[in-house]
mmCIF file of C-alpha atoms in Angstrom:
data_model
loop_
_atom_site.group_PDB
_atom_site.id
_atom_site.type_symbol
_atom_site.label_atom_id
_atom_site.label_comp_id
_atom_site.label_asym_id
_atom_site.label_seq_id
_atom_site.Cartn_x
_atom_site.Cartn_y
_atom_site.Cartn_z
ATOM 1 C CA MET A 1 -16.287 50.293 -51.918
ATOM 2 C CA THR A 2 -14.608 47.517 -49.942
ATOM 3 C CA ILE A 3 -13.848 48.354 -46.309
ATOM 4 C CA LYS A 4 -10.405 47.094 -45.263
ATOM 5 C CA VAL A 5 -10.445 45.777 -41.689
ATOM 6 C CA ALA A 6 -7.588 44.805 -39.390
ATOM 7 C CA ILE A 7 -8.424 42.799 -36.269
ATOM 8 C CA ALA A 8 -6.659 42.980 -32.918
ATOM 9 C CA GLY A 9 -7.450 39.798 -31.008
ATOM 10 C CA ALA A 10 -8.351 37.734 -34.064
ATOM 11 C CA ARG A 11 -7.214 34.477 -32.428
ATOM 12 C CA GLY A 12 -9.622 34.856 -29.496
ATOM 13 C CA ARG A 13 -13.120 33.442 -29.321
ATOM 14 C CA LEU A 14 -14.874 36.697 -30.198
ATOM 15 C CA GLY A 15 -12.130 37.678 -32.626
ATOM 16 C CA SER A 16 -12.311 34.440 -34.590
ATOM 17 C CA ALA A 17 -16.109 34.726 -34.825
ATOM 18 C CA ALA A 18 -15.747 38.320 -36.039
ATOM 19 C CA LEU A 19 -13.084 37.247 -38.533
ATOM 20 C CA LYS A 20 -15.441 34.738 -40.148
ATOM 21 C CA SER A 21 -18.327 37.224 -40.175
ATOM 22 C CA ILE A 22 -16.293 40.004 -41.784
ATOM 23 C CA MET A 23 -14.789 37.609 -44.346
ATOM 24 C CA ASN A 24 -18.336 36.647 -45.372
ATOM 25 C CA ALA A 25 -19.577 40.256 -45.579
ATOM 26 C CA PRO A 26 -19.954 41.312 -49.234
ATOM 27 C CA ASN A 27 -18.195 44.687 -48.945
ATOM 28 C CA MET A 28 -15.517 44.006 -46.307
ATOM 29 C CA GLU A 29 -12.066 42.465 -46.340
ATOM 30 C CA VAL A 30 -9.831 41.375 -43.460
ATOM 31 C CA VAL A 31 -6.375 42.593 -44.482
ATOM 32 C CA ALA A 32 -4.298 41.888 -41.351
ATOM 33 C CA ALA A 33 -4.249 40.783 -37.729
ATOM 34 C CA LEU A 34 -2.598 42.641 -34.839
ATOM 35 C CA ASP A 35 -1.184 40.333 -32.158
ATOM 36 C CA TYR A 36 1.376 40.308 -29.364
ATOM 37 C CA LYS A 37 3.243 37.405 -31.046
ATOM 38 C CA TYR A 38 3.537 35.471 -34.335
ATOM 39 C CA GLU A 39 5.079 38.402 -36.239
ATOM 40 C CA GLY A 40 5.519 37.501 -39.916
ATOM 41 C CA GLN A 41 3.270 34.441 -39.787
ATOM 42 C CA TYR A 42 -0.236 33.966 -41.171
ATOM 43 C CA LEU A 43 -3.613 33.308 -39.627
ATOM 44 C CA HIS A 44 -5.686 30.719 -41.476
ATOM 45 C CA VAL A 45 -9.014 31.234 -39.652
ATOM 46 C CA THR A 46 -7.948 29.514 -36.393
ATOM 47 C CA GLU A 47 -4.522 28.083 -37.292
ATOM 48 C CA VAL A 48 -1.277 30.072 -37.285
ATOM 49 C CA ASN A 49 1.628 29.015 -39.523
ATOM 50 C CA ASP A 50 4.174 30.381 -41.980
ATOM 51 C CA VAL A 51 2.208 29.347 -45.076
ATOM 52 C CA PRO A 52 1.393 32.417 -47.231
ATOM 53 C CA GLY A 53 -2.176 32.960 -48.311
ATOM 54 C CA GLY A 54 -3.637 33.546 -44.882
ATOM 55 C CA ILE A 55 -4.065 36.811 -43.010
ATOM 56 C CA PRO A 56 -0.664 38.387 -42.206
ATOM 57 C CA ILE A 57 0.089 38.902 -38.512
ATOM 58 C CA TYR A 58 1.888 41.956 -37.131
ATOM 59 C CA THR A 59 2.979 42.919 -33.639
ATOM 60 C CA SER A 60 3.292 46.591 -34.639
ATOM 61 C CA LEU A 61 0.227 48.541 -35.742
ATOM 62 C CA GLU A 62 2.482 51.091 -37.425
ATOM 63 C CA ASN A 63 4.055 48.410 -39.631
ATOM 64 C CA LEU A 64 0.656 46.851 -40.263
ATOM 65 C CA ALA A 65 -0.761 50.199 -41.380
ATOM 66 C CA ALA A 66 2.191 50.972 -43.649
ATOM 67 C CA VAL A 67 1.791 47.731 -45.584
ATOM 68 C CA ASN A 68 -1.965 47.068 -45.545
ATOM 69 C CA LYS A 69 -3.571 50.518 -45.070
ATOM 70 C CA PRO A 70 -6.718 49.369 -43.197
ATOM 71 C CA ASP A 71 -9.750 51.634 -42.919
ATOM 72 C CA VAL A 72 -10.869 50.133 -39.604
ATOM 73 C CA LEU A 73 -9.242 48.441 -36.607
ATOM 74 C CA LEU A 74 -11.594 46.085 -34.785
ATOM 75 C CA ASP A 75 -10.188 45.623 -31.274
ATOM 76 C CA VAL A 76 -11.431 42.640 -29.271
ATOM 77 C CA THR A 77 -8.311 42.143 -27.148
ATOM 78 C CA ASP A 78 -8.111 42.791 -23.395
ATOM 79 C CA PRO A 79 -8.149 45.816 -21.059
ATOM 80 C CA ASP A 80 -4.347 45.959 -20.861
ATOM 81 C CA ALA A 81 -3.839 46.380 -24.614
ATOM 82 C CA VAL A 82 -6.890 48.248 -25.860
ATOM 83 C CA PHE A 83 -6.011 51.843 -24.925
ATOM 84 C CA LYS A 84 -2.658 51.820 -26.737
ATOM 85 C CA ASN A 85 -4.154 50.031 -29.737
ATOM 86 C CA VAL A 86 -6.960 52.573 -30.116
ATOM 87 C CA HIS A 87 -4.694 55.553 -29.431
ATOM 88 C CA ASP A 88 -2.236 54.363 -32.090
ATOM 89 C CA ALA A 89 -5.032 53.599 -34.563
ATOM 90 C CA ILE A 90 -6.502 57.102 -34.317
ATOM 91 C CA SER A 91 -3.042 58.662 -34.618
ATOM 92 C CA LEU A 92 -2.466 56.632 -37.802
ATOM 93 C CA GLY A 93 -5.817 57.632 -39.313
ATOM 94 C CA ILE A 94 -7.456 54.234 -38.737
ATOM 95 C CA ARG A 95 -11.038 54.165 -37.446
ATOM 96 C CA PRO A 96 -11.354 52.097 -34.244
ATOM 97 C CA VAL A 97 -14.270 49.796 -33.462
ATOM 98 C CA VAL A 98 -13.785 48.563 -29.914
ATOM 99 C CA GLY A 99 -15.478 45.610 -28.265
ATOM 100 C CA THR A 100 -13.045 45.346 -25.356
ATOM 101 C CA SER A 101 -14.320 46.433 -21.941
ATOM 102 C CA GLY A 102 -12.171 47.872 -19.172
ATOM 103 C CA LEU A 103 -11.460 51.357 -20.526
ATOM 104 C CA SER A 104 -11.773 53.981 -17.800
ATOM 105 C CA LYS A 105 -13.772 57.180 -18.143
ATOM 106 C CA GLY A 106 -10.485 59.031 -18.395
ATOM 107 C CA ASN A 107 -9.285 56.745 -21.179
ATOM 108 C CA ILE A 108 -12.507 57.221 -23.121
ATOM 109 C CA ALA A 109 -12.337 61.008 -22.691
ATOM 110 C CA LEU A 110 -8.752 61.116 -23.998
ATOM 111 C CA LEU A 111 -9.588 58.931 -26.994
ATOM 112 C CA THR A 112 -12.708 60.971 -27.746
ATOM 113 C CA GLU A 113 -10.641 64.159 -27.752
ATOM 114 C CA LEU A 114 -7.955 62.582 -29.949
ATOM 115 C CA ALA A 115 -10.561 61.368 -32.449
ATOM 116 C CA ALA A 116 -12.097 64.855 -32.611
ATOM 117 C CA GLU A 117 -8.680 66.422 -33.236
ATOM 118 C CA ASN A 118 -8.010 63.956 -36.056
ATOM 119 C CA GLN A 119 -11.622 63.936 -37.331
ATOM 120 C CA ILE A 120 -11.630 60.152 -37.153
ATOM 121 C CA GLY A 121 -14.815 58.163 -36.596
ATOM 122 C CA GLY A 122 -14.825 55.480 -33.928
ATOM 123 C CA ILE A 123 -17.104 53.412 -31.712
ATOM 124 C CA ILE A 124 -16.426 51.946 -28.272
ATOM 125 C CA ALA A 125 -19.182 49.419 -27.605
ATOM 126 C CA PRO A 126 -19.448 47.668 -24.223
ATOM 127 C CA ASN A 127 -21.786 45.238 -25.977
ATOM 128 C CA PHE A 128 -22.301 44.607 -29.707
ATOM 129 C CA SER A 129 -25.528 42.631 -29.251
ATOM 130 C CA ILE A 130 -28.501 44.565 -30.627
ATOM 131 C CA GLY A 131 -30.726 42.911 -28.019
ATOM 132 C CA ALA A 132 -28.415 43.941 -25.179
ATOM 133 C CA VAL A 133 -28.374 47.543 -26.390
ATOM 134 C CA LEU A 134 -32.173 47.566 -26.543
ATOM 135 C CA MET A 135 -32.236 46.134 -23.003
ATOM 136 C CA MET A 136 -30.129 49.086 -21.844
ATOM 137 C CA LYS A 137 -32.346 51.611 -23.640
ATOM 138 C CA PHE A 138 -35.539 50.059 -22.218
ATOM 139 C CA THR A 139 -34.014 50.048 -18.735
ATOM 140 C CA ALA A 140 -33.106 53.744 -18.946
ATOM 141 C CA THR A 141 -36.698 54.524 -19.942
ATOM 142 C CA ALA A 142 -38.124 52.482 -17.056
ATOM 143 C CA ALA A 143 -35.701 54.064 -14.567
ATOM 144 C CA ARG A 144 -37.497 57.389 -14.960
ATOM 145 C CA TYR A 145 -40.425 55.838 -13.116
ATOM 146 C CA LEU A 146 -38.909 53.041 -11.019
ATOM 147 C CA GLY A 147 -35.710 54.379 -9.465
ATOM 148 C CA ASP A 148 -34.692 51.604 -7.066
ATOM 149 C CA ILE A 149 -32.520 49.365 -9.208
ATOM 150 C CA GLU A 150 -30.126 46.432 -8.958
ATOM 151 C CA ILE A 151 -28.114 45.046 -11.884
ATOM 152 C CA LEU A 152 -27.100 41.392 -12.104
ATOM 153 C CA GLU A 153 -24.532 40.688 -14.813
ATOM 154 C CA MET A 154 -23.539 37.087 -15.519
ATOM 155 C CA HIS A 155 -20.603 35.948 -17.640
ATOM 156 C CA HIS A 156 -18.360 32.966 -18.291
ATOM 157 C CA ASP A 157 -15.603 32.299 -15.775
ATOM 158 C CA LYS A 158 -12.819 33.348 -18.178
ATOM 159 C CA LYS A 159 -13.884 36.999 -18.123
ATOM 160 C CA VAL A 160 -11.229 38.981 -16.245
ATOM 161 C CA ASP A 161 -12.957 42.309 -15.522
ATOM 162 C CA ALA A 162 -15.856 42.991 -13.178
ATOM 163 C CA PRO A 163 -18.308 44.530 -13.389
ATOM 164 C CA SER A 164 -18.820 44.091 -17.107
ATOM 165 C CA GLY A 165 -18.721 47.027 -19.484
ATOM 166 C CA THR A 166 -22.378 46.405 -20.242
ATOM 167 C CA ALA A 167 -23.337 46.714 -16.571
ATOM 168 C CA VAL A 168 -21.354 49.919 -16.165
ATOM 169 C CA LYS A 169 -22.841 51.412 -19.325
ATOM 170 C CA THR A 170 -26.342 50.434 -18.149
ATOM 171 C CA ALA A 171 -25.725 52.122 -14.797
ATOM 172 C CA GLU A 172 -24.428 55.252 -16.532
ATOM 173 C CA MET A 173 -27.530 55.437 -18.725
ATOM 174 C CA ILE A 174 -29.727 55.028 -15.633
ATOM 175 C CA GLN A 175 -27.715 57.641 -13.732
ATOM 176 C CA ALA A 176 -28.486 60.189 -16.446
ATOM 177 C CA VAL A 177 -32.258 59.946 -15.792
ATOM 178 C CA ARG A 178 -32.514 58.761 -12.167
ATOM 179 C CA GLU A 179 -32.430 60.995 -9.112
ATOM 180 C CA SER A 180 -29.372 59.951 -7.114
ATOM 181 C CA HIS A 181 -30.198 58.222 -3.831
ATOM 182 C CA LYS A 182 -28.968 55.405 -1.602
ATOM 183 C CA GLN A 183 -31.038 52.231 -1.745
ATOM 184 C CA GLY A 184 -31.885 49.774 1.006
ATOM 185 C CA HIS A 185 -32.207 50.261 4.748
ATOM 186 C CA SER A 186 -30.350 53.232 6.199
ATOM 187 C CA ASP A 187 -28.814 50.951 8.866
ATOM 188 C CA GLU A 188 -27.946 48.142 6.452
ATOM 189 C CA LYS A 189 -24.870 46.100 7.447
ATOM 190 C CA GLU A 190 -22.876 43.562 5.440
ATOM 191 C CA HIS A 191 -21.909 40.545 7.537
ATOM 192 C CA LEU A 192 -19.800 39.337 4.569
ATOM 193 C CA ALA A 193 -17.877 42.024 2.660
ATOM 194 C CA GLY A 194 -19.336 42.557 -0.820
ATOM 195 C CA ALA A 195 -22.624 40.821 -0.046
ATOM 196 C CA ARG A 196 -24.614 43.779 -1.356
ATOM 197 C CA GLY A 197 -22.516 44.164 -4.500
ATOM 198 C CA ALA A 198 -20.734 47.192 -5.937
ATOM 199 C CA ASP A 199 -22.238 50.610 -5.353
ATOM 200 C CA PHE A 200 -22.830 52.895 -8.342
ATOM 201 C CA ASP A 201 -24.585 56.134 -7.438
ATOM 202 C CA GLY A 202 -26.676 54.250 -4.866
ATOM 203 C CA MET A 203 -27.547 51.386 -7.233
ATOM 204 C CA LYS A 204 -26.063 47.924 -6.735
ATOM 205 C CA ILE A 205 -24.204 45.876 -9.355
ATOM 206 C CA HIS A 206 -23.622 42.138 -8.857
ATOM 207 C CA SER A 207 -21.129 40.198 -10.991
ATOM 208 C CA ILE A 208 -21.535 36.442 -11.454
ATOM 209 C CA ARG A 209 -18.849 34.279 -13.110
ATOM 210 C CA LEU A 210 -19.631 30.642 -13.893
ATOM 211 C CA PRO A 211 -18.763 28.062 -16.541
ATOM 212 C CA GLY A 212 -21.709 27.479 -18.846
ATOM 213 C CA LEU A 213 -22.574 31.172 -19.083
ATOM 214 C CA LEU A 214 -21.692 33.465 -21.980
ATOM 215 C CA ALA A 215 -23.103 37.007 -21.526
ATOM 216 C CA HIS A 216 -26.299 37.726 -19.615
ATOM 217 C CA GLN A 217 -27.769 40.655 -17.712
ATOM 218 C CA GLU A 218 -30.900 41.216 -15.676
ATOM 219 C CA VAL A 219 -31.993 44.590 -14.321
ATOM 220 C CA LEU A 220 -34.466 44.612 -11.434
ATOM 221 C CA LEU A 221 -36.501 47.793 -10.920
ATOM 222 C CA GLY A 222 -38.559 47.888 -7.740
ATOM 223 C CA GLY A 223 -41.593 49.990 -6.891
ATOM 224 C CA LYS A 224 -44.283 49.934 -4.238
ATOM 225 C CA GLY A 225 -46.006 46.586 -4.598
ATOM 226 C CA GLU A 226 -44.342 45.733 -7.926
ATOM 227 C CA LEU A 227 -41.141 44.591 -9.626
ATOM 228 C CA LEU A 228 -40.075 45.040 -13.243
ATOM 229 C CA SER A 229 -37.411 42.688 -14.581
ATOM 230 C CA ILE A 230 -35.637 43.387 -17.882
ATOM 231 C CA ARG A 231 -33.284 40.642 -19.037
ATOM 232 C CA HIS A 232 -31.092 39.855 -22.016
ATOM 233 C CA ASP A 233 -29.189 36.646 -22.804
ATOM 234 C CA SER A 234 -26.499 35.985 -25.398
ATOM 235 C CA PHE A 235 -26.128 32.239 -25.886
ATOM 236 C CA ASP A 236 -23.649 32.400 -28.758
ATOM 237 C CA ARG A 237 -21.067 34.899 -29.993
ATOM 238 C CA THR A 238 -22.921 35.119 -33.291
ATOM 239 C CA SER A 239 -25.282 37.458 -31.410
ATOM 240 C CA PHE A 240 -22.548 40.121 -31.529
ATOM 241 C CA MET A 241 -21.884 39.940 -35.267
ATOM 242 C CA PRO A 242 -24.709 42.174 -36.628
ATOM 243 C CA GLY A 243 -23.629 44.933 -34.224
ATOM 244 C CA ILE A 244 -19.978 44.616 -35.227
ATOM 245 C CA LEU A 245 -20.817 44.880 -38.930
ATOM 246 C CA MET A 246 -23.141 47.820 -38.237
ATOM 247 C CA ALA A 247 -20.392 49.612 -36.305
ATOM 248 C CA ILE A 248 -17.806 49.066 -39.050
ATOM 249 C CA HIS A 249 -20.147 50.598 -41.613
ATOM 250 C CA ASN A 250 -21.047 53.468 -39.295
ATOM 251 C CA VAL A 251 -17.492 54.600 -38.488
ATOM 252 C CA MET A 252 -16.807 55.082 -42.179
ATOM 253 C CA GLU A 253 -19.436 57.851 -42.192
ATOM 254 C CA ARG A 254 -18.552 59.737 -39.009
ATOM 255 C CA GLN A 255 -15.769 62.028 -37.768
ATOM 256 C CA ASP A 256 -16.112 61.524 -34.020
ATOM 257 C CA LEU A 257 -15.817 58.735 -31.481
ATOM 258 C CA VAL A 258 -18.933 57.560 -29.638
ATOM 259 C CA TYR A 259 -19.279 55.390 -26.544
ATOM 260 C CA GLY A 260 -22.107 52.877 -26.820
ATOM 261 C CA LEU A 261 -23.853 51.201 -29.730
ATOM 262 C CA GLU A 262 -27.107 52.890 -28.648
ATOM 263 C CA ASN A 263 -25.737 56.068 -30.269
ATOM 264 C CA ILE A 264 -26.091 54.549 -33.736
ATOM 265 C CA ILE A 265 -29.395 52.743 -33.175
ATOM 266 C CA ASP A 266 -32.532 54.815 -33.692
#
């Protein structure tokens, strides 16, 4: 069986890498691209023109679905577009695989409920890197024993949201196993606002944005007389491709929406 995939955000850096990866997968086919412009034109890997033979571009998911009938929508767009895209996909019977961060807890809850009502499989993954997901799982295990934690997430300077979805998901996984408490000195004062980072259940999250970075995270877990550091680095967007392909396969076999790639990794 060939899985028909539509991509929202196919012209972006992650989207174009995913496009090539899916096109080279033996049992997958990219049937269309969802975009906010270029209706009626064609995507030829990275070039857009009106020459037939490329991937047709639509600005309406409903029209895209009527013509191409995709099994899966891979969304790698931006926080402003992703909720509507995923909501519409589920309503149309298309399984969403989401690599866009920025969805709120409320958004995720609504989409999870909608997927359950429609018995549609879906995955929202703050990070598609297998190594990053393992980093999060290892951190959650360590947090049972070392509960004073700070998260440093580092990304390229074109990333618009902070903290990253990976950092938030890591903190949520830690929160589930860590006794809530405030870290640092009880009389701690910031002489520059934000110096101690964002507060998440007493933990601190620091967001770094610099050219030259791609996607990196280090979690520091402190104990009496010791420090454990767990770090993951993605140096190239190819690191996300195995997770994307895994997620596309997985949603074809499920009837619910899950948040986090760790839910499909043993």
